[in-house]
mmCIF file of C-alpha atoms in Angstrom:
data_model
loop_
_atom_site.group_PDB
_atom_site.id
_atom_site.type_symbol
_atom_site.label_atom_id
_atom_site.label_comp_id
_atom_site.label_asym_id
_atom_site.label_seq_id
_atom_site.Cartn_x
_atom_site.Cartn_y
_atom_site.Cartn_z
ATOM 1 C CA GLU A 1 13.454 11.153 -30.293
ATOM 2 C CA ASP A 2 10.155 9.615 -31.332
ATOM 3 C CA ARG A 3 11.104 6.354 -29.648
ATOM 4 C CA HIS A 4 10.954 7.963 -26.207
ATOM 5 C CA VAL A 5 7.497 9.369 -26.828
ATOM 6 C CA PHE A 6 6.359 6.025 -28.220
ATOM 7 C CA VAL A 7 7.651 4.120 -25.172
ATOM 8 C CA LEU A 8 6.037 6.629 -22.809
ATOM 9 C CA ARG A 9 2.733 6.210 -24.640
ATOM 10 C CA LEU A 10 2.953 2.411 -24.392
ATOM 11 C CA VAL A 11 3.599 2.666 -20.654
ATOM 12 C CA GLN A 12 0.652 5.024 -20.334
ATOM 13 C CA ILE A 13 -1.664 2.568 -22.120
ATOM 14 C CA LEU A 14 -0.425 -0.315 -19.963
ATOM 15 C CA LEU A 15 -0.877 1.570 -16.697
ATOM 16 C CA GLU A 16 -4.330 2.815 -17.627
ATOM 17 C CA ALA A 17 -5.377 -0.731 -18.482
ATOM 18 C CA GLU A 18 -4.024 -2.182 -15.227
ATOM 19 C CA SER A 19 -4.883 0.520 -12.686
ATOM 20 C CA GLU A 20 -7.945 2.659 -12.229
ATOM 21 C CA GLY A 21 -7.058 6.333 -11.849
ATOM 22 C CA ALA A 22 -3.583 5.973 -13.367
ATOM 23 C CA GLU A 23 -4.144 8.812 -15.831
ATOM 24 C CA VAL A 24 -3.844 11.517 -13.160
ATOM 25 C CA TYR A 25 -0.463 10.164 -12.042
ATOM 26 C CA ILE A 26 0.820 9.919 -15.607
ATOM 27 C CA GLU A 27 -0.306 13.475 -16.330
ATOM 28 C CA ALA A 28 1.358 14.682 -13.117
ATOM 29 C CA LEU A 29 4.572 12.974 -14.172
ATOM 30 C CA MET A 30 4.527 14.683 -17.569
ATOM 31 C CA LYS A 31 3.230 18.141 -16.556
ATOM 32 C CA GLY A 32 4.095 18.371 -12.874
ATOM 33 C CA PRO A 33 1.799 17.771 -9.910
ATOM 34 C CA GLN A 34 0.602 21.384 -9.720
ATOM 35 C CA ALA A 35 -0.817 21.104 -13.251
ATOM 36 C CA VAL A 36 -3.289 18.357 -12.343
ATOM 37 C CA ILE A 37 -4.508 19.570 -8.945
ATOM 38 C CA GLU A 38 -7.298 22.127 -9.177
ATOM 39 C CA LYS A 39 -7.298 23.272 -5.574
ATOM 40 C CA MET A 40 -4.429 22.873 -3.145
ATOM 41 C CA GLU A 41 -5.130 22.973 0.546
ATOM 42 C CA GLY A 42 -2.990 22.985 3.638
ATOM 43 C CA SER A 43 0.561 23.989 4.318
ATOM 44 C CA LEU A 44 3.866 22.315 4.958
ATOM 45 C CA GLN A 45 5.570 23.105 8.257
ATOM 46 C CA ALA A 46 8.843 21.254 7.673
ATOM 47 C CA GLU A 47 11.584 23.881 7.692
ATOM 48 C CA PHE A 48 14.106 21.649 5.930
ATOM 49 C CA ILE A 49 11.979 21.596 2.754
ATOM 50 C CA PRO A 50 13.119 24.255 0.280
ATOM 51 C CA GLU A 51 10.449 26.795 -0.609
ATOM 52 C CA SER A 52 10.793 25.809 -4.268
ATOM 53 C CA LEU A 53 9.510 22.273 -3.470
ATOM 54 C CA ARG A 54 6.682 23.091 -1.096
ATOM 55 C CA LYS A 55 3.965 23.611 -3.728
ATOM 56 C CA ASP A 56 4.885 20.409 -5.558
ATOM 57 C CA ILE A 57 4.825 18.424 -2.318
ATOM 58 C CA LEU A 58 1.461 19.911 -1.368
ATOM 59 C CA ALA A 59 0.107 19.122 -4.840
ATOM 60 C CA LEU A 60 1.340 15.534 -4.570
ATOM 61 C CA SER A 61 -0.289 15.199 -1.159
ATOM 62 C CA MET A 62 -3.671 16.048 -2.721
ATOM 63 C CA MET A 63 -3.470 12.859 -4.806
ATOM 64 C CA PRO A 64 -4.948 9.776 -3.111
ATOM 65 C CA ALA A 65 -1.785 7.668 -3.178
ATOM 66 C CA PHE A 66 0.253 10.447 -1.533
ATOM 67 C CA SER A 67 -2.184 11.476 1.186
ATOM 68 C CA LYS A 68 0.285 10.498 3.954
ATOM 69 C CA LEU A 69 3.139 12.515 2.434
ATOM 70 C CA THR A 70 2.962 15.808 4.353
ATOM 71 C CA ASP A 71 2.315 14.103 7.703
ATOM 72 C CA SER A 72 5.335 11.884 7.141
ATOM 73 C CA ILE A 73 7.568 14.804 6.152
ATOM 74 C CA GLU A 74 6.488 16.807 9.201
ATOM 75 C CA ASP A 75 7.021 13.858 11.566
ATOM 76 C CA GLU A 76 10.198 14.429 13.582
ATOM 77 C CA SER A 77 11.022 10.688 13.573
ATOM 78 C CA THR A 78 11.244 10.561 9.746
ATOM 79 C CA LYS A 79 12.995 13.884 9.215
ATOM 80 C CA GLY A 80 16.395 12.240 8.631
ATOM 81 C CA THR A 81 14.995 9.942 5.944
ATOM 82 C CA TRP A 82 13.356 12.811 4.064
ATOM 83 C CA THR A 83 16.402 15.069 4.427
ATOM 84 C CA ALA A 84 18.658 12.366 2.954
ATOM 85 C CA PHE A 85 16.230 11.884 0.054
ATOM 86 C CA LEU A 86 15.876 15.590 -0.723
ATOM 87 C CA GLN A 87 19.583 16.380 -0.460
ATOM 88 C CA SER A 88 20.814 13.347 -2.364
ATOM 89 C CA SER A 89 22.445 13.788 -5.757
ATOM 90 C CA ASN A 90 20.851 10.410 -6.637
ATOM 91 C CA PRO A 91 17.369 10.584 -5.042
ATOM 92 C CA GLU A 92 16.216 7.496 -6.947
ATOM 93 C CA ASN A 93 18.542 5.535 -4.649
ATOM 94 C CA GLU A 94 17.241 7.215 -1.474
ATOM 95 C CA ILE A 95 13.464 6.825 -1.878
ATOM 96 C CA PRO A 96 11.895 6.652 1.580
ATOM 97 C CA PRO A 97 10.058 3.428 2.433
ATOM 98 C CA CYS A 98 6.633 3.485 0.801
ATOM 99 C CA ASP A 99 4.803 3.053 4.104
ATOM 100 C CA LEU A 100 5.966 6.593 4.974
ATOM 101 C CA TRP A 101 4.246 8.274 2.046
ATOM 102 C CA ARG A 102 1.816 5.959 0.274
ATOM 103 C CA ILE A 103 -1.699 5.322 1.436
ATOM 104 C CA ASP A 104 -1.661 1.893 -0.226
ATOM 105 C CA ALA A 105 1.751 0.285 0.120
ATOM 106 C CA SER A 106 0.501 -2.950 -1.422
ATOM 107 C CA GLY A 107 1.803 -2.228 -4.879
ATOM 108 C CA LYS A 108 -0.616 -0.372 -7.176
ATOM 109 C CA LEU A 109 1.324 1.853 -9.560
ATOM 110 C CA PRO A 110 4.592 1.551 -7.600
ATOM 111 C CA CYS A 111 6.944 2.636 -10.381
ATOM 112 C CA ILE A 112 4.986 5.672 -11.533
ATOM 113 C CA LEU A 113 4.528 6.838 -7.932
ATOM 114 C CA GLU A 114 8.227 6.513 -7.189
ATOM 115 C CA LEU A 115 9.017 8.469 -10.359
ATOM 116 C CA LEU A 116 6.631 11.222 -9.260
ATOM 117 C CA LEU A 117 8.236 11.368 -5.833
ATOM 118 C CA VAL A 118 11.737 11.598 -7.315
ATOM 119 C CA LYS A 119 10.671 14.241 -9.824
#
């Protein structure tokens, strides 16, 4: 059991060393996005999103890397992509293309952001 915590801590140290602002994403991964966002704003108008996920999605969208998330989900042209992702029994295999939800699709923190999205 301690090995998992140790590995997670090593990943945390590595990410913090490589990327500025990584600590908020790591904390969101461990505690949930609502735990790290002080004030949530806005609403989500996509009817296909279950009520149980709406607050987490809004919290994620308050983080800089996910600022395009709600607009992408509400866009009628990407609805099928998001529906497939949310209804999949293996969402890690259905992650929408990063240009739909990431402000910087160039590659900073790609793994941790994908983990947050799947979570």
